[in-house]
Amino acid sequence: MKSTKSLKRRTIGDYVIPAILIIWGLLVLFPFLSVVVISFTSETEYIKTPLLLFPKEPTLESYKRIFEDGRIASGYFTTFKLLVMSLPLSLFLTTSFAYGMSRKNFPGRKFIFYFVLLAMIFDGGIIPLYMLMKDLHLVPNNLWAVVLANTVSTFYMILMHNFFKALPDSLMESARIDGAGEWRILANIVLPLSAPVLATITLFYTVDRWNEWFNPMIFLQKGDLQPLQLVLRSIVIDAQMDMVKTGGNTIELASNFAMGVKTAAIICTMLPVMLFFPFLQKYFVKGIMVGAVK
Amino acid sequence: MITSLTERTQTKKFRNLLISIWKYRMVYTLLAPGFIWYIIFVYGPMGGLTLAFKTYTAKGGIWGSPWVGMENFKYIFVDQAFIHSVVRTLEINLGRMVFQFPMAIVIALILNEVIFLRLKKSLQTILTFPHFLSWVVLSSVLITILSYDGFVNGMIKAFGLKSFNFLGNEPIFVPLLYITEIWKSSGWGAIIYLAAISGIDSEQYEAAAIDGVNRFQRMFHITVPGIMPTIIVMFILTMGGLMSTGFDQIFNLSNDAVRDVAETLDMYIYKISFQSAPDFSYSTAVSLFRSVINMVLLLAADRIAKLMGKDGLMG
């Protein structure tokens, strides 16, 4: 397809189409850019010109405030704790189950298929889950409630299962003849071949944990156990409150530049995604290619 | 004579089954950890849905509360707030199907026409980026730029117009939902279609090039039919979410001023579950109702797709 295209003369459309997409891309990026700019702007400058595209005197004042506040740091700590607790467990459960499912001919294969299918299409809802966590004494302030509620994503499990199923059977068969057990085969043969899909799944789980906020909001009611997303939420709500108190008039907020603090908190929350995403995007795309295309 | 023969084949079958279970015993140990997790944390709550047929008492919990049969469900259909929320949900989702659903396809088709490969890669990265941020972050960003002293109103004022209330304005709340969802997820959705496009046989394009077809003919006669199976799968999945509007987006973007238009089924369930005077058994009944409708719609859409001779979800 590429060769036939390059033989052809380029048309106006070949330039108009990218131009349209570049404009669209700028529109997509613009809100983030605006937030970055405000977070580095001083209050006096922002009040003069909210249309700023670049601060004349960039300042770290808002970031200083947000760190003095301390909630962002504690949010980072909690979110990291959640990741450390959940990632090994998620990966262990997902890979072992996916590999088990990808074996052929074992009795009960059909049953496992429908078992997983029902888990995917039917949702018990939050109340029974909440009650269960309560019965397990994981509510109101135990991070394990958040970890266990979402340990395995059926979607990622199936993605991994599809990958395993596509591996050549002969590799595993010869190991089996040599007397290796399935766990050994998984650890020594299958996993080393699965680096790309493992990377993808790890990234997916990490991002999902990073962004998770509903379950923590329901399960964690103590202030010092709030993950980052909930911290951001409460900072933004506080900022709104400040605005309401002063009738939306920022000039009165001499001691507390709500807009600056809020934007700095947003940037802190999305920083890891912002920094790593451009380099990792291809892994996400690969993952969806393995999973979504039948 | 005959019975003993069938008996014998049956015992033989049973023995074979046991032998093959023993043979695959390692597979079951692989499945066991995940299976146990599913049983406790997915099927456990599903069993907990029996609460929908009980009246919740704090002492009894899910399992010990007394049964009331269909009592909770009788109340559902006379509950005006519930009916209102279902109508809102269907209205919003109909709009999502019309405005949001095709956007990912459109972006994929346009991206596919970009011949500068590095630019195409960068555009893909930019357009998929918002998908990887939570609605907490995205709504905070939106509130920042759309508020009275935000950038957008700054621009409006610069043109000498009066500042506009974007966030607390009932008539524009729903369009705002569509636009912001397109912002977040159409780029990522496009990636799925692009993957499907890359699977189309390139000979078709070569033949078309020789026949001298133009860009639009190529798009609508080769690319779109080529990705039709993927479009159908995505549509079936959308149907399976017809009773859900995406709680995260609406919860984070809405405020008291738009409470009425924002009260979808998800929001209503949240309200009766966790806000003042929660009624656990009633809210469980409502959420069971939603899950059942969603599942029936998913299976029905899948069945219809298969009847029309297309591949459904499960091949």
Coordinates of N, CA and C in Angstrom, one line a residue, chain A residues 21-128:
Chain A
L21 N -6.1 17.6 11.3 CA -5.7 16.8 12.5 C -4.8 17.6 13.5
I22 N -3.9 18.4 12.9 CA -3.0 19.1 13.8 C -3.9 20.1 14.6
I23 N -4.8 20.8 14.0 CA -5.7 21.7 14.7 C -6.5 21.0 15.8
W24 N -7.0 19.8 15.4 CA -7.7 19.0 16.4 C -6.8 18.6 17.6
G25 N -5.6 18.2 17.2 CA -4.6 17.8 18.3 C -4.3 19.0 19.2
L26 N -4.2 20.2 18.6 CA -3.9 21.4 19.5 C -5.1 21.6 20.4
L27 N -6.3 21.5 19.9 CA -7.5 21.7 20.7 C -7.5 20.7 21.9
V28 N -7.1 19.4 21.6 CA -7.1 18.4 22.6 C -6.1 18.7 23.7
L29 N -4.9 19.2 23.2 CA -3.8 19.5 24.2 C -4.0 20.9 24.9
F30 N -4.8 21.8 24.3 CA -4.8 23.1 24.8 C -5.2 23.2 26.3
P31 N -6.3 22.5 26.7 CA -6.7 22.7 28.1 C -5.5 22.3 29.1
F32 N -4.7 21.3 28.7 CA -3.6 20.9 29.6 C -2.6 22.0 29.6
L33 N -2.3 22.5 28.5 CA -1.3 23.6 28.3 C -1.7 24.8 29.2
S34 N -3.0 25.1 29.1 CA -3.5 26.3 29.9 C -3.3 26.0 31.4
V35 N -3.5 24.8 31.8 CA -3.4 24.5 33.2 C -1.9 24.6 33.6
V36 N -1.0 24.1 32.8 CA 0.4 24.1 33.1 C 0.8 25.6 33.3
V37 N 0.4 26.4 32.3 CA 0.8 27.9 32.3 C 0.3 28.5 33.6
I38 N -1.0 28.3 34.0 CA -1.5 28.9 35.2 C -0.7 28.5 36.4
S39 N -0.3 27.2 36.5 CA 0.4 26.7 37.7 C 1.7 27.4 37.9
F40 N 2.3 27.9 36.8 CA 3.6 28.6 36.9 C 3.5 30.1 37.0
T41 N 2.2 30.6 37.0 CA 2.0 32.1 36.9 C 1.7 32.6 38.3
S42 N 2.2 33.8 38.6 CA 1.9 34.5 39.8 C 0.5 35.0 39.8
E43 N 0.0 35.2 41.0 CA -1.4 35.7 41.0 C -1.6 37.1 40.4
T44 N -0.7 38.0 40.7 CA -0.9 39.3 40.1 C -0.9 39.3 38.6
E45 N 0.0 38.5 38.0 CA 0.1 38.4 36.6 C -1.2 37.8 36.0
Y46 N -1.7 36.7 36.7 CA -2.9 36.0 36.2 C -4.1 37.0 36.2
I47 N -4.2 37.8 37.2 CA -5.4 38.7 37.3 C -5.4 39.7 36.2
K48 N -4.2 40.2 35.9 CA -4.0 41.1 34.8 C -4.4 40.5 33.5
T49 N -3.9 39.4 33.2 CA -4.2 38.7 31.8 C -4.4 37.2 32.0
P50 N -5.7 36.9 32.1 CA -6.0 35.4 32.2 C -5.8 34.7 30.8
L51 N -5.5 35.5 29.8 CA -5.3 35.0 28.5 C -3.9 34.6 28.2
L52 N -3.1 34.5 29.2 CA -1.7 34.3 29.1 C -1.4 33.0 28.3
L53 N -0.4 33.0 27.5 CA 0.1 31.8 26.8 C 1.4 31.4 27.4
F54 N 2.1 32.4 28.0 CA 3.4 32.1 28.6 C 3.6 33.1 29.7
P55 N 3.9 32.6 31.0 CA 4.1 33.6 32.1 C 5.4 34.4 31.9
K56 N 5.3 35.7 32.1 CA 6.6 36.5 31.9 C 7.5 36.2 33.0
E57 N 7.0 36.1 34.2 CA 7.9 35.7 35.3 C 7.4 34.4 35.9
P58 N 7.9 33.3 35.4 CA 7.4 32.0 35.9 C 7.8 31.9 37.4
T59 N 6.8 31.3 38.2 CA 7.1 31.2 39.6 C 6.7 29.8 40.1
L60 N 7.3 29.4 41.1 CA 7.0 28.1 41.7 C 6.1 28.2 43.0
E61 N 5.6 29.5 43.1 CA 4.9 29.8 44.4 C 3.7 28.8 44.6
S62 N 2.9 28.5 43.6 CA 1.8 27.6 43.7 C 2.3 26.2 44.2
Y63 N 3.4 25.7 43.6 CA 3.9 24.4 43.9 C 4.4 24.4 45.4
K64 N 5.0 25.5 45.8 CA 5.4 25.6 47.2 C 4.2 25.5 48.1
R65 N 3.2 26.2 47.8 CA 2.0 26.2 48.6 C 1.4 24.7 48.7
I66 N 1.4 24.1 47.5 CA 0.7 22.8 47.5 C 1.6 21.8 48.3
F67 N 2.9 22.0 48.3 CA 3.7 21.0 49.1 C 3.6 21.3 50.6
E68 N 3.5 22.6 50.9 CA 3.3 23.0 52.3 C 2.0 22.4 52.9
D69 N 1.0 22.3 52.0 CA -0.3 21.8 52.4 C -0.1 20.3 52.8
G70 N 0.8 19.6 52.1 CA 1.1 18.2 52.5 C 0.2 17.1 52.0
R71 N -1.0 17.4 51.6 CA -1.9 16.4 51.1 C -1.5 15.7 49.9
I72 N -0.8 16.4 49.0 CA -0.4 15.8 47.7 C 0.7 14.7 48.0
A73 N 1.6 15.1 48.9 CA 2.7 14.1 49.2 C 2.0 12.9 49.9
S74 N 1.1 13.0 50.8 CA 0.5 11.9 51.4 C -0.3 11.1 50.4
G75 N -0.9 11.8 49.4 CA -1.7 11.1 48.4 C -0.8 10.2 47.5
Y76 N 0.4 10.8 47.2 CA 1.4 10.0 46.4 C 1.8 8.8 47.2
F77 N 2.0 8.9 48.5 CA 2.5 7.8 49.3 C 1.4 6.7 49.3
T78 N 0.1 7.1 49.5 CA -0.9 6.1 49.5 C -1.1 5.4 48.2
T79 N -1.0 6.2 47.1 CA -1.2 5.6 45.8 C 0.0 4.6 45.5
F80 N 1.2 5.0 45.9 CA 2.3 4.1 45.7 C 2.1 2.8 46.5
K81 N 1.6 3.0 47.7 CA 1.4 1.8 48.6 C 0.4 0.9 47.9
L82 N -0.7 1.5 47.3 CA -1.7 0.7 46.6 C -1.0 -0.1 45.5
L83 N -0.1 0.6 44.7 CA 0.5 -0.1 43.6 C 1.4 -1.2 44.1
V84 N 2.1 -1.0 45.1 CA 3.0 -2.1 45.6 C 2.2 -3.3 46.1
M85 N 1.1 -3.0 46.7 CA 0.3 -4.1 47.2 C -0.4 -4.8 46.1
S86 N -0.9 -4.1 45.1 CA -1.8 -4.7 44.2 C -1.1 -5.3 42.9
L87 N 0.0 -4.7 42.4 CA 0.6 -5.1 41.1 C 1.0 -6.6 41.2
P88 N 1.9 -7.0 42.2 CA 2.3 -8.4 42.1 C 1.1 -9.3 42.2
L89 N 0.1 -9.0 43.0 CA -1.0 -9.9 43.1 C -1.8 -9.9 41.8
S90 N -2.0 -8.8 41.3 CA -2.8 -8.7 40.0 C -2.1 -9.5 38.9
L91 N -0.8 -9.4 38.8 CA 0.0 -10.0 37.7 C 0.0 -11.5 38.0
F92 N 0.2 -11.9 39.2 CA 0.2 -13.4 39.5 C -1.2 -14.0 39.2
L93 N -2.3 -13.4 39.7 CA -3.6 -14.0 39.4 C -3.9 -14.0 38.0
T94 N -3.6 -12.9 37.3 CA -4.0 -12.8 35.9 C -3.2 -13.8 35.0
T95 N -1.9 -13.8 35.2 CA -1.1 -14.7 34.3 C -1.4 -16.2 34.6
S96 N -1.5 -16.6 35.9 CA -1.7 -18.0 36.2 C -3.1 -18.4 35.6
F97 N -4.1 -17.6 35.8 CA -5.4 -17.9 35.4 C -5.5 -17.9 33.8
A98 N -4.9 -16.9 33.2 CA -4.9 -16.8 31.8 C -4.2 -18.0 31.1
Y99 N -3.1 -18.4 31.7 CA -2.3 -19.6 31.2 C -3.1 -20.8 31.4
G100 N -3.7 -21.0 32.6 CA -4.5 -22.2 32.8 C -5.7 -22.3 31.8
M101 N -6.3 -21.1 31.5 CA -7.4 -21.1 30.6 C -7.0 -21.4 29.2
S102 N -5.7 -21.1 28.8 CA -5.3 -21.3 27.4 C -4.9 -22.7 27.2
R103 N -4.8 -23.6 28.2 CA -4.6 -25.0 27.9 C -5.8 -25.6 27.3
K104 N -5.5 -26.6 26.4 CA -6.6 -27.1 25.6 C -7.1 -28.4 26.3
N105 N -8.3 -28.7 26.0 CA -8.9 -30.0 26.3 C -9.1 -30.4 27.7
F106 N -8.8 -29.6 28.7 CA -9.0 -30.1 30.1 C -10.5 -30.0 30.4
P107 N -11.0 -31.0 31.2 CA -12.4 -31.1 31.5 C -12.8 -29.8 32.3
G108 N -13.9 -29.2 31.9 CA -14.4 -28.0 32.6 C -14.0 -26.7 31.9
R109 N -13.4 -26.9 30.7 CA -12.9 -25.7 30.0 C -14.1 -24.8 29.6
K110 N -15.2 -25.4 29.1 CA -16.4 -24.7 28.8 C -16.9 -23.9 30.0
F111 N -16.9 -24.6 31.1 CA -17.5 -24.0 32.4 C -16.7 -22.8 32.7
I112 N -15.3 -22.9 32.7 CA -14.5 -21.7 33.0 C -14.8 -20.6 32.0
F113 N -15.0 -20.9 30.8 CA -15.3 -19.9 29.8 C -16.6 -19.1 30.2
Y114 N -17.6 -19.8 30.5 CA -18.9 -19.1 30.9 C -18.7 -18.4 32.2
F115 N -18.0 -19.0 33.1 CA -17.7 -18.4 34.4 C -17.1 -17.0 34.3
V116 N -16.1 -16.9 33.4 CA -15.4 -15.7 33.1 C -16.4 -14.7 32.4
L117 N -17.1 -15.2 31.4 CA -18.0 -14.4 30.6 C -19.0 -13.7 31.5
L118 N -19.6 -14.5 32.4 CA -20.7 -13.9 33.2 C -20.0 -12.9 34.1
A119 N -18.8 -13.1 34.6 CA -18.1 -12.1 35.4 C -17.9 -10.8 34.7
M120 N -17.8 -11.0 33.4 CA -17.5 -9.8 32.6 C -18.8 -9.0 32.2
I121 N -19.9 -9.7 31.9 CA -21.0 -9.0 31.5 C -22.0 -8.7 32.6
F122 N -21.8 -9.2 33.8 CA -22.8 -8.9 34.8 C -22.1 -8.4 36.0
D123 N -22.7 -7.3 36.6 CA -22.1 -6.5 37.6 C -22.9 -6.6 38.9
G124 N -22.3 -7.0 40.0 CA -23.0 -7.1 41.2 C -23.3 -5.7 41.8
G125 N -22.6 -4.7 41.4 CA -22.9 -3.4 41.9 C -22.2 -3.1 43.2
I126 N -22.2 -1.9 43.6 CA -21.3 -1.4 44.7 C -21.8 -1.8 46.1
I127 N -23.1 -1.9 46.3 CA -23.6 -2.2 47.6 C -23.2 -3.5 48.1
P128 N -23.5 -4.6 47.4 CA -23.0 -5.9 47.8 C -21.5 -6.0 48.1

